XYZ file of C-alpha atoms in Angstrom:
699
model
C -53.596 -100.391 -26.886
C -54.863 -99.636 -23.462
C -51.343 -99.677 -22.219
C -50.250 -97.278 -24.970
C -53.151 -94.966 -24.270
C -52.245 -95.128 -20.625
C -48.710 -93.955 -21.450
C -50.092 -91.124 -23.539
C -52.349 -90.101 -20.736
C -49.482 -90.102 -18.229
C -47.273 -88.188 -20.654
C -49.987 -85.626 -21.179
C -50.425 -85.227 -17.508
C -46.664 -84.800 -17.011
C -46.487 -82.249 -19.829
C -49.413 -80.328 -18.409
C -47.754 -80.348 -15.024
C -44.467 -79.084 -16.547
C -46.232 -76.273 -18.446
C -48.059 -75.280 -15.309
C -44.823 -75.275 -13.340
C -43.015 -73.194 -16.018
C -45.891 -70.744 -16.171
C -45.751 -70.331 -12.414
C -41.959 -69.780 -12.524
C -42.239 -67.173 -15.256
C -44.913 -65.374 -13.294
C -42.770 -65.408 -10.180
C -39.783 -64.173 -12.160
C -41.839 -61.383 -13.698
C -43.070 -60.352 -10.258
C -39.503 -60.322 -8.968
C -38.290 -58.282 -11.955
C -41.041 -55.714 -11.418
C -40.208 -55.495 -7.730
C -36.459 -54.990 -8.295
C -37.023 -52.601 -11.181
C -39.172 -50.446 -8.895
C -36.482 -50.619 -6.239
C -33.787 -49.588 -8.717
C -35.825 -46.876 -10.389
C -36.977 -45.363 -7.098
C -33.655 -45.744 -5.323
C -32.175 -42.511 -3.794
C -28.771 -43.450 -5.190
C -26.976 -43.355 -8.502
C -27.165 -46.797 -10.148
C -25.592 -47.624 -13.450
C -24.378 -50.813 -15.116
C -21.417 -51.277 -17.447
C -20.801 -54.060 -19.923
C -17.544 -55.976 -20.280
C -16.096 -53.220 -22.472
C -16.876 -50.559 -19.893
C -19.814 -48.941 -21.714
C -22.986 -47.886 -19.881
C -25.896 -50.349 -20.301
C -28.150 -49.086 -17.527
C -28.736 -45.572 -16.061
C -31.450 -45.128 -13.401
C -33.754 -42.130 -13.048
C -31.837 -40.716 -10.059
C -28.656 -40.826 -12.134
C -30.439 -38.974 -14.946
C -31.529 -36.206 -12.585
C -28.146 -36.066 -10.839
C -25.928 -35.915 -13.946
C -28.399 -34.134 -16.244
C -28.434 -36.804 -18.994
C -31.358 -38.842 -20.327
C -30.834 -42.629 -20.344
C -30.960 -42.771 -24.139
C -28.238 -40.067 -24.321
C -25.825 -41.942 -22.081
C -26.368 -45.632 -22.970
C -23.478 -47.194 -24.876
C -21.002 -44.444 -23.820
C -17.900 -44.796 -21.711
C -18.254 -43.015 -18.320
C -14.740 -41.485 -18.560
C -15.074 -38.239 -20.421
C -18.817 -38.011 -19.846
C -19.779 -38.272 -16.186
C -16.228 -38.994 -15.033
C -13.494 -36.394 -15.888
C -10.154 -37.665 -17.105
C -8.452 -36.000 -14.131
C -9.702 -34.644 -10.851
C -8.855 -31.120 -9.581
C -5.713 -32.473 -7.907
C -4.463 -33.934 -11.167
C -5.112 -37.651 -10.426
C -5.817 -39.793 -13.538
C -9.331 -41.179 -12.968
C -9.130 -43.336 -16.078
C -6.486 -45.473 -14.346
C -8.895 -46.184 -11.485
C -11.612 -47.189 -13.944
C -9.235 -49.526 -15.839
C -8.169 -51.137 -12.605
C -11.779 -52.238 -12.016
C -12.027 -53.756 -15.497
C -8.798 -55.732 -15.133
C -9.529 -57.055 -11.628
C -13.097 -58.417 -11.857
C -12.738 -60.385 -8.641
C -12.261 -57.235 -6.607
C -14.975 -55.181 -5.019
C -13.768 -51.583 -5.193
C -15.126 -48.603 -3.314
C -13.682 -45.139 -3.856
C -14.537 -41.449 -3.827
C -13.780 -39.164 -6.727
C -14.820 -36.082 -8.627
C -17.495 -36.477 -11.273
C -18.837 -34.092 -13.842
C -22.414 -33.053 -14.552
C -23.673 -32.144 -17.984
C -23.639 -28.459 -16.896
C -19.882 -28.701 -16.290
C -20.201 -28.551 -12.484
C -17.908 -30.900 -10.592
C -19.360 -33.048 -7.783
C -17.969 -35.654 -5.413
C -19.470 -39.213 -5.473
C -18.759 -42.237 -3.288
C -18.837 -45.303 -5.589
C -19.327 -48.980 -4.745
C -18.407 -51.124 -7.768
C -19.343 -54.833 -8.045
C -17.906 -56.891 -10.945
C -20.480 -59.209 -12.624
C -18.981 -62.544 -13.822
C -20.331 -65.812 -15.228
C -19.724 -69.292 -13.774
C -16.478 -69.444 -15.699
C -15.226 -66.232 -14.081
C -15.550 -64.152 -17.247
C -16.379 -60.463 -16.684
C -19.882 -59.756 -17.905
C -20.134 -56.192 -16.569
C -19.879 -53.925 -13.524
C -22.639 -52.716 -11.243
C -21.902 -49.179 -9.931
C -23.821 -47.583 -7.049
C -22.980 -43.966 -6.132
C -23.849 -41.540 -3.324
C -23.547 -37.724 -3.548
C -20.965 -36.620 -0.945
C -20.201 -33.158 -2.396
C -21.210 -31.197 0.734
C -19.244 -33.501 3.043
C -16.214 -33.384 0.792
C -16.304 -29.578 0.579
C -16.462 -29.376 4.355
C -13.516 -31.783 4.666
C -11.481 -29.787 2.122
C -12.290 -26.506 3.897
C -11.309 -28.034 7.244
C -8.099 -29.373 5.737
C -7.200 -25.949 4.312
C -7.987 -24.310 7.635
C -5.711 -26.771 9.423
C -2.989 -26.107 6.876
C -3.351 -22.341 7.416
C -3.207 -22.779 11.176
C -0.082 -24.895 10.845
C 1.464 -22.252 8.591
C 0.554 -19.484 11.007
C 1.973 -21.371 13.933
C 5.136 -21.980 11.964
C 5.291 -18.335 10.871
C 4.750 -17.189 14.450
C 7.473 -19.497 15.669
C 9.828 -18.273 12.952
C 8.873 -14.652 13.703
C 9.683 -15.115 17.367
C 13.010 -16.672 16.468
C 13.701 -13.877 13.974
C 12.673 -11.242 16.519
C 15.032 -12.744 19.065
C 17.858 -12.755 16.533
C 17.041 -9.168 15.516
C 17.051 -7.998 19.133
C 20.410 -9.643 19.663
C 21.685 -7.998 16.491
C 20.425 -4.580 17.651
C 21.994 -5.053 21.082
C 25.361 -5.900 19.542
C 25.133 -2.884 17.207
C 24.468 -0.485 20.100
C 27.370 -1.949 22.119
C 29.696 -1.442 19.136
C 28.515 2.165 18.745
C 29.103 2.884 22.421
C 32.726 1.753 21.990
C 33.263 3.754 18.773
C 36.091 6.292 19.085
C 34.526 8.767 16.674
C 31.508 9.228 18.975
C 33.675 9.809 22.033
C 36.384 11.990 20.460
C 34.099 14.544 18.771
C 34.653 13.475 15.151
C 31.043 14.303 14.228
C 31.317 13.500 10.520
C 32.747 10.036 11.142
C 30.378 9.435 14.077
C 27.283 10.202 12.022
C 28.532 7.955 9.229
C 28.961 5.110 11.733
C 25.431 5.695 13.083
C 23.720 5.801 9.671
C 25.589 2.718 8.461
C 24.667 0.854 11.665
C 21.015 1.826 11.235
C 20.855 0.748 7.573
C 22.584 -2.585 8.037
C 20.982 -3.586 11.328
C 17.398 -2.776 10.307
C 18.067 -3.576 6.631
C 16.721 -0.256 5.340
C 17.841 1.323 2.069
C 18.653 4.808 3.405
C 19.472 6.291 6.810
C 20.104 9.970 7.481
C 20.628 12.533 10.254
C 19.022 15.994 10.029
C 19.376 18.991 12.381
C 17.214 22.108 12.684
C 18.469 25.614 11.960
C 18.167 28.296 14.642
C 14.538 29.148 13.798
C 13.512 25.489 13.427
C 11.998 26.360 10.057
C 14.621 24.337 8.175
C 16.372 21.018 8.707
C 19.739 20.311 7.075
C 21.094 16.859 6.253
C 24.425 16.223 8.000
C 24.805 12.685 6.641
C 22.802 10.323 4.418
C 23.928 6.724 3.870
C 22.630 4.839 0.824
C 23.080 1.130 1.563
C 22.490 0.111 -2.062
C 25.232 2.407 -3.366
C 27.323 2.086 -0.171
C 28.015 5.828 -0.151
C 27.457 8.878 2.047
C 26.204 12.332 1.077
C 25.071 15.531 2.806
C 23.819 19.049 2.186
C 20.128 18.487 1.460
C 17.718 20.995 3.007
C 14.008 20.802 3.882
C 11.892 23.828 4.873
C 8.709 24.047 6.905
C 7.202 26.235 4.176
C 7.513 23.370 1.663
C 6.548 20.502 4.019
C 4.243 21.955 6.723
C 2.500 18.686 7.676
C 5.814 16.860 8.194
C 7.261 19.646 10.379
C 4.024 19.783 12.386
C 4.203 16.026 12.977
C 7.816 16.306 14.184
C 6.737 18.928 16.711
C 3.734 16.967 17.990
C 4.871 13.314 17.948
C 7.694 11.355 19.518
C 8.287 9.424 16.302
C 6.773 9.039 12.838
C 6.322 5.356 11.955
C 4.787 5.544 8.466
C 3.785 2.127 7.071
C 2.752 3.610 3.692
C 4.810 6.806 3.533
C 3.419 7.752 0.140
C -0.107 7.968 1.595
C 0.508 8.753 5.279
C -0.689 12.347 5.887
C 2.540 13.131 7.755
C 4.908 12.149 4.931
C 2.916 12.180 1.687
C 4.198 15.699 0.930
C 7.453 13.990 -0.151
C 5.736 11.518 -2.509
C 6.123 13.161 -5.923
C 9.531 14.790 -5.454
C 11.304 12.199 -3.300
C 9.553 8.974 -2.265
C 8.209 7.745 -5.619
C 11.377 8.535 -7.656
C 13.518 6.630 -5.108
C 10.989 3.835 -4.527
C 10.675 4.621 -0.799
C 7.531 3.066 0.684
C 7.947 3.258 4.481
C 9.639 5.760 6.836
C 10.615 5.726 10.511
C 11.627 9.198 11.741
C 12.783 9.611 15.355
C 13.430 13.028 16.985
C 16.942 13.875 18.191
C 16.995 15.565 21.604
C 19.815 17.968 22.528
C 19.703 20.024 25.709
C 16.160 18.906 26.429
C 14.827 20.181 23.091
C 14.183 18.581 19.730
C 17.196 19.468 17.606
C 16.690 17.234 14.606
C 15.537 13.865 13.354
C 16.966 10.441 12.496
C 15.276 9.220 9.322
C 15.103 5.561 8.196
C 13.734 4.867 4.704
C 12.588 1.462 3.442
C 12.387 0.476 -0.240
C 10.090 -2.292 -1.473
C 6.786 -3.535 -0.094
C 5.402 -1.283 2.696
C 6.915 -2.258 6.036
C 5.225 -2.245 9.454
C 7.658 -0.909 12.067
C 7.767 -3.111 15.176
C 8.028 -1.743 18.712
C 11.539 -3.229 18.909
C 12.603 -1.421 15.730
C 11.188 1.869 16.988
C 13.027 1.434 20.298
C 16.245 0.729 18.419
C 15.738 3.935 16.387
C 15.355 5.890 19.651
C 18.682 4.457 20.860
C 20.337 5.487 17.578
C 18.933 9.009 17.985
C 20.461 9.092 21.491
C 23.796 8.139 19.906
C 23.479 11.136 17.585
C 22.836 13.343 20.619
C 25.979 12.004 22.295
C 28.065 12.573 19.152
C 26.837 16.166 18.716
C 27.476 17.020 22.359
C 30.962 15.513 22.156
C 31.656 17.617 19.072
C 30.403 20.744 20.834
C 32.690 20.105 23.772
C 35.641 19.540 21.479
C 34.920 22.726 19.535
C 34.617 24.754 22.699
C 37.939 23.453 23.952
C 39.599 23.997 20.587
C 38.165 27.506 20.304
C 39.498 28.436 23.728
C 42.914 27.049 22.900
C 43.237 28.837 19.552
C 41.449 32.097 20.386
C 44.486 34.102 21.451
C 46.688 32.957 18.567
C 43.970 33.497 15.943
C 42.956 36.970 17.041
C 46.510 38.142 17.571
C 47.391 37.236 13.977
C 44.196 38.663 12.484
C 44.089 41.862 14.499
C 47.729 42.807 14.199
C 48.358 42.004 10.531
C 45.101 42.654 8.691
C 44.949 45.741 6.440
C 41.166 45.955 6.756
C 39.262 46.841 9.886
C 38.035 43.885 11.955
C 35.436 44.213 14.680
C 33.089 42.436 17.067
C 29.904 44.108 18.290
C 27.105 43.137 20.644
C 23.604 42.685 19.202
C 22.486 45.911 20.919
C 25.197 48.025 19.269
C 28.401 48.223 21.339
C 31.936 47.347 20.278
C 33.562 44.347 21.923
C 36.848 44.543 20.032
C 38.507 46.295 17.087
C 41.882 45.839 15.377
C 44.416 48.605 14.709
C 43.280 48.981 11.092
C 39.718 49.769 12.214
C 41.014 52.297 14.743
C 42.918 54.086 11.960
C 39.877 54.120 9.675
C 37.642 55.585 12.403
C 40.327 57.981 13.693
C 40.853 56.506 17.170
C 44.169 55.892 18.860
C 43.132 53.073 21.190
C 40.517 50.384 21.610
C 39.572 51.912 24.953
C 38.808 55.226 23.257
C 36.651 53.515 20.624
C 34.716 51.341 23.093
C 34.299 54.159 25.582
C 33.104 56.685 22.978
C 30.887 54.620 20.672
C 28.310 53.191 23.064
C 25.447 53.313 20.513
C 26.652 52.468 17.002
C 23.348 53.324 15.316
C 23.238 56.903 16.608
C 26.930 57.755 16.962
C 28.658 56.016 14.036
C 26.295 55.973 11.047
C 25.317 59.229 9.336
C 21.959 57.583 8.662
C 20.927 55.963 11.993
C 18.715 53.454 10.136
C 21.731 51.791 8.471
C 22.562 49.718 11.569
C 18.992 48.374 11.682
C 19.239 47.515 7.975
C 22.453 45.550 8.608
C 20.770 43.549 11.380
C 17.709 42.875 9.201
C 19.791 41.577 6.291
C 21.833 39.354 8.618
C 18.667 37.794 10.023
C 17.355 37.129 6.505
C 20.575 36.013 4.802
C 22.891 34.990 7.633
C 25.451 37.605 6.625
C 25.913 40.998 4.908
C 28.455 41.550 2.143
C 29.752 44.837 0.683
C 27.241 46.931 2.649
C 28.067 50.586 1.978
C 27.340 53.435 4.416
C 28.544 56.897 5.408
C 29.995 57.165 8.931
C 31.433 59.818 11.212
C 35.126 59.654 12.087
C 36.182 60.786 15.540
C 36.981 64.310 14.242
C 33.472 64.651 12.795
C 34.449 64.191 9.140
C 32.355 61.876 7.004
C 33.763 58.930 5.054
C 32.350 55.987 3.099
C 32.872 52.416 4.336
C 32.040 48.960 3.003
C 31.406 46.298 5.633
C 31.002 42.529 5.659
C 29.173 41.286 8.754
C 28.066 37.857 9.928
C 26.777 36.256 13.103
C 28.635 34.171 15.665
C 26.449 31.680 17.523
C 26.912 29.045 20.181
C 26.350 25.331 19.602
C 22.616 25.742 20.270
C 22.196 28.451 17.670
C 22.005 31.354 20.130
C 23.450 34.672 18.892
C 26.651 35.662 20.697
C 27.841 38.688 18.714
C 28.361 40.150 15.246
C 31.753 39.944 13.590
C 33.067 41.416 10.363
C 35.405 43.618 8.384
C 35.399 47.259 7.283
C 37.122 49.013 4.346
C 37.470 52.750 3.682
C 35.990 53.303 0.194
C 35.787 57.112 0.288
C 38.209 57.595 -2.618
C 36.349 55.074 -4.729
C 32.960 56.636 -3.967
C 34.267 60.110 -4.915
C 35.506 58.699 -8.208
C 32.133 57.006 -8.773
C 30.293 60.289 -8.142
C 32.552 62.150 -10.578
C 32.106 59.403 -13.158
C 28.331 59.446 -12.711
C 28.195 63.213 -13.192
C 30.213 62.924 -16.375
C 27.991 60.114 -17.567
C 24.863 62.165 -16.908
C 26.385 65.090 -18.795
C 27.197 62.831 -21.742
C 23.684 61.392 -21.689
C 22.151 64.869 -21.744
C 24.293 65.823 -24.723
C 23.337 62.640 -26.536
C 19.616 63.219 -25.872
C 19.908 66.679 -27.379
C 20.938 64.974 -30.609
C 18.883 61.785 -30.601
C 15.547 60.608 -29.173
C 15.819 58.614 -25.948
C 14.878 55.193 -27.436
C 17.352 55.673 -30.287
C 20.106 56.756 -27.909
C 19.504 53.664 -25.757
C 19.789 51.416 -28.795
C 23.035 53.072 -29.931
C 24.483 52.491 -26.441
C 23.936 48.785 -27.042
C 26.274 48.945 -30.063
C 23.505 48.727 -32.654
C 25.400 50.102 -35.676
C 22.433 50.593 -38.035
C 18.961 51.693 -36.976
C 16.198 51.826 -39.580
C 12.555 51.559 -38.526
C 9.455 51.715 -40.706
C 6.474 53.774 -39.505
C 3.161 53.334 -41.289
C 1.793 56.799 -40.367
C 3.604 59.952 -39.272
C 3.136 63.652 -40.028
C 6.094 65.743 -41.212
C 6.417 69.558 -40.979
C 8.958 71.759 -42.765
C 9.241 75.501 -41.943
C 11.408 78.128 -43.627
C 12.011 81.781 -42.668
C 10.976 83.994 -45.585
C 13.550 86.534 -46.773
C 16.262 85.226 -44.519
C 18.932 85.923 -47.178
C 18.067 89.649 -47.221
C 18.048 89.751 -43.409
C 21.475 88.079 -43.189
C 23.017 90.730 -45.461
C 21.968 93.505 -43.071
C 23.336 92.122 -39.762
C 26.619 90.657 -38.569
C 27.141 86.875 -38.478
C 27.094 86.740 -34.630
C 23.836 88.684 -34.598
C 22.422 86.400 -37.286
C 23.272 83.248 -35.291
C 21.781 84.760 -32.126
C 18.601 85.627 -34.042
C 18.239 82.103 -35.433
C 18.924 80.631 -31.982
C 16.106 82.689 -30.465
C 13.653 81.624 -33.176
C 14.590 77.939 -33.199
C 14.714 77.771 -29.404
C 11.120 78.994 -29.406
C 10.272 76.277 -31.935
C 12.081 73.672 -29.767
C 9.926 74.600 -26.773
C 6.801 74.281 -28.899
C 7.934 70.818 -30.105
C 8.460 69.771 -26.487
C 5.039 71.180 -25.544
C 3.260 69.167 -28.229
C 5.447 66.059 -27.603
C 6.869 66.087 -31.118
C 10.294 65.018 -32.324
C 12.571 67.722 -33.743
C 14.620 66.201 -36.532
C 17.018 68.957 -37.615
C 17.603 72.538 -38.790
C 19.104 73.249 -42.203
C 20.161 76.870 -42.468
C 16.979 78.799 -41.778
C 14.753 75.705 -42.235
C 13.229 73.710 -39.360
C 11.970 70.093 -39.531
C 9.740 68.362 -36.961
C 7.703 65.140 -37.052
C 4.831 63.586 -35.073
C 4.269 59.857 -34.532
C 7.844 58.638 -33.990
C 9.966 57.207 -32.555
C 6.982 56.381 -30.293
C 3.833 55.943 -32.446
C 0.771 58.045 -31.550
C -2.682 58.208 -33.144
C -3.030 62.041 -32.999
C 0.209 62.864 -34.807
C -1.508 64.961 -37.525
C -3.444 67.037 -34.974
C -0.310 67.619 -32.883
C 1.597 68.887 -35.979
C -1.329 71.169 -36.904
C -1.243 72.713 -33.412
C 2.535 73.109 -33.731
C 2.187 74.912 -37.085
C -0.406 77.372 -35.782
C 1.702 78.043 -32.672
C 4.790 78.634 -34.886
C 2.887 81.280 -36.858
C 1.875 83.001 -33.632
C 5.457 82.775 -32.306
C 6.837 84.448 -35.458
C 4.252 87.221 -35.138
C 5.248 87.771 -31.485
C 8.920 87.680 -32.447
C 8.373 90.373 -35.120
C 6.636 92.622 -32.598
C 9.398 92.212 -30.032
C 12.228 92.934 -32.496
C 10.268 95.562 -34.446
C 11.073 93.746 -37.647
C 8.894 91.944 -40.170
C 9.524 88.180 -39.950
C 7.515 85.572 -41.817
C 7.611 81.786 -42.387
C 6.367 79.232 -44.882
C 5.164 75.911 -43.514
C 4.489 72.672 -45.400
C 2.853 69.533 -43.930
C 2.269 65.997 -45.219
C 1.349 62.660 -43.652
C 2.176 59.069 -44.596
C 4.738 56.270 -44.144
C 8.465 56.896 -43.602
C 11.669 55.117 -42.711
C 13.483 56.668 -39.748
C 16.827 55.892 -38.263
C 20.528 56.512 -37.855
C 23.117 55.603 -40.451
C 26.856 56.099 -40.761
C 29.581 55.822 -38.158
C 30.242 59.473 -37.216
C 28.232 62.548 -36.194
C 24.986 60.665 -35.764
C 21.694 62.297 -36.687
C 18.200 60.874 -36.483
C 16.646 61.433 -39.905
C 13.653 60.472 -42.067
C 13.422 59.138 -45.599
C 10.633 58.493 -48.050
C 8.176 60.161 -50.399
C 6.199 61.502 -47.429
C 9.235 63.562 -46.390
C 9.877 64.824 -49.924
C 6.239 65.863 -50.396
C 6.202 67.729 -47.048
C 9.329 69.599 -48.179
C 7.626 70.486 -51.496
C 4.580 71.785 -49.594
C 6.883 74.227 -47.808
C 8.977 75.270 -50.827
C 5.880 75.733 -53.054
C 3.915 77.486 -50.317
C 3.227 81.174 -49.680
C 4.742 83.410 -46.984
C 2.738 83.339 -43.778
C 0.766 80.256 -44.915
C 0.574 76.633 -43.830
C 0.232 74.530 -46.984
C -0.911 70.908 -46.561
C -1.668 67.945 -48.804
C -5.113 66.472 -49.369
C -4.096 63.620 -47.039
C -3.846 66.106 -44.161
C -7.088 67.758 -45.209
C -8.917 64.400 -45.166
C -7.725 63.665 -41.640
C -8.266 67.100 -40.030
C -11.126 68.737 -41.986
C -13.594 68.160 -39.105
C -11.363 69.784 -36.486
C -9.580 72.591 -38.371
C -10.365 75.361 -40.862
C -8.905 74.931 -44.347
C -8.862 77.030 -47.478
C -8.580 75.214 -50.803
C -5.712 76.421 -52.962
C -6.634 74.121 -55.796
C -4.238 72.258 -58.037
C -0.633 73.495 -58.271
C 2.389 72.223 -60.133
C 4.756 70.543 -57.702
C 8.321 69.788 -58.720
C 8.775 66.081 -59.253
C 5.091 65.390 -58.378
C 3.097 67.150 -61.110
C -0.334 68.589 -60.355
C -1.454 68.312 -56.710
C -4.512 69.609 -54.856
C -3.359 71.510 -51.777
C -4.968 73.400 -48.903
C -4.054 76.183 -46.505
C -4.543 75.488 -42.783
C -5.933 78.721 -41.333
C -7.248 77.887 -37.883
C -8.820 75.446 -35.441
C -12.466 74.578 -34.904
C -11.808 73.256 -31.412
């Protein structure tokens, strides 16, 4: 029993010792866990742990703050697609890297990659990944520790891009130098070929300019090249040749004036060359933008002056299509050399022309002077004859050229009847370059006057300087006499026609208008009839009767002209006049009233002069009418309508010595004239009408 109790005591002591030892171990372990937890939680690094399936099982506080997720939001989730994007910005598959860690647990992998915050921002992290395995080598999980390297990575990327740009620039510079060297060699070869070109040396200007513009376009690879020369006044430049490289064709004939493009012309005068990078905006060339540059797609221009005889004579123009082009110094120098080639070609052409002119002068003038049927002349600018052919001598009445040149030393004063005609010829030549069919009267040698028609133009040297005037003369005296006779006959015919018809109507009939019928809303019509004319005609001879009527109606015609009225016609001893047509007027009724009163006074005066009692009846009405000319023979301008018929009835139903008017006239003129009411009378075809007698004026 004692032995058994002894065993129990020993066992109890051993058990107590074991419990004490285990308690101490647990305490130590708890202390260690607290220490490492504090280290992990307070670490200045991203720490997370993955299980064997790759899901997050631990996420420290630094990781929460860095990625923007709470631990409870991220635990149990796969990092790929949450904090790790499927692909980085360069397109690398980050999921493959992650899988590689899971399938190689013995490896310790460190790498840098892009990660993704909850906000969507991408950051760079340097990861150190440690596989966690059991004693059997089975993967239990992965411990991942990360460091933020975003700033360093951005700096590295920026430095890398800068190095790449520098490498590109060095390469571009090297290529540019090589290209420049090739271009210079190409330009040198082009100039050598031009110098050997026969067209430039033999004076074939057209071919030479074509060779120059083609060389310019193909060597500098521009779309269009052209050569332009000034006119004498340097206010215009004309295109002698334009080569379009795209179409592979030449053209010419375009013209530019200083009035239309003042800034461009000013730049040509002030600058050696115009190198316009952006021609559509450059102040020197933008005047061409809307009409020329934009429609053709031209973006850059290089214009180089052409010097001839020490002066600017034109311009070589190079036009680039596409992106705006900066013109290099080498290209500008090449353009100057091309402009010098133009100068050489023009001077060669001038020399050839001078030689050809000298060779052909005698033959040309002999043929022209001896065989022409019109007068041919040359005169100095100050008005002296240099030469004249036999035909001109005959026209002017001279027997020899010596007599003409020796006598006519001042053409303005000695040849032209009007001394200003010579100055007018010179003025027109300066404005137009020539004068055609210029007609003047001149004195022949015997003092007689004839008409001539001359054509005159200028002759200039290669620099545009005036040498002399040259032209032709025809004697047109016979034609001018016929024209004068025809004009007189025409005027006589017109006067006769205007005695029959109003001017506007006559003009319309001359234009072959067969029917004329115009409506007038308001006119005033007057009819007058000589009372007792039948009895008078039985007492005098027919010639005396016609003379009497002519005197009376001529007086009425003068009154109609005075009051600006239109006489329509006479019918026997009746006279018809109207106001307000063919040209409308607002005072037509008043003008007719004045005419009627003056007609009464004229008849009274006529009776006193002829010692015979004459009297007239006058009827007046106002209203709308149709007026015109109908028929095809013996035209007469006449009126139609109820207004005309009523005016006629006012006359035929009136009283001798009275002016009977309708109520329409009375309503219009009652404030200005004196009327006497006649009352209602029976009017044929109209029935009862209230009428009035016009007796005088209140004015």
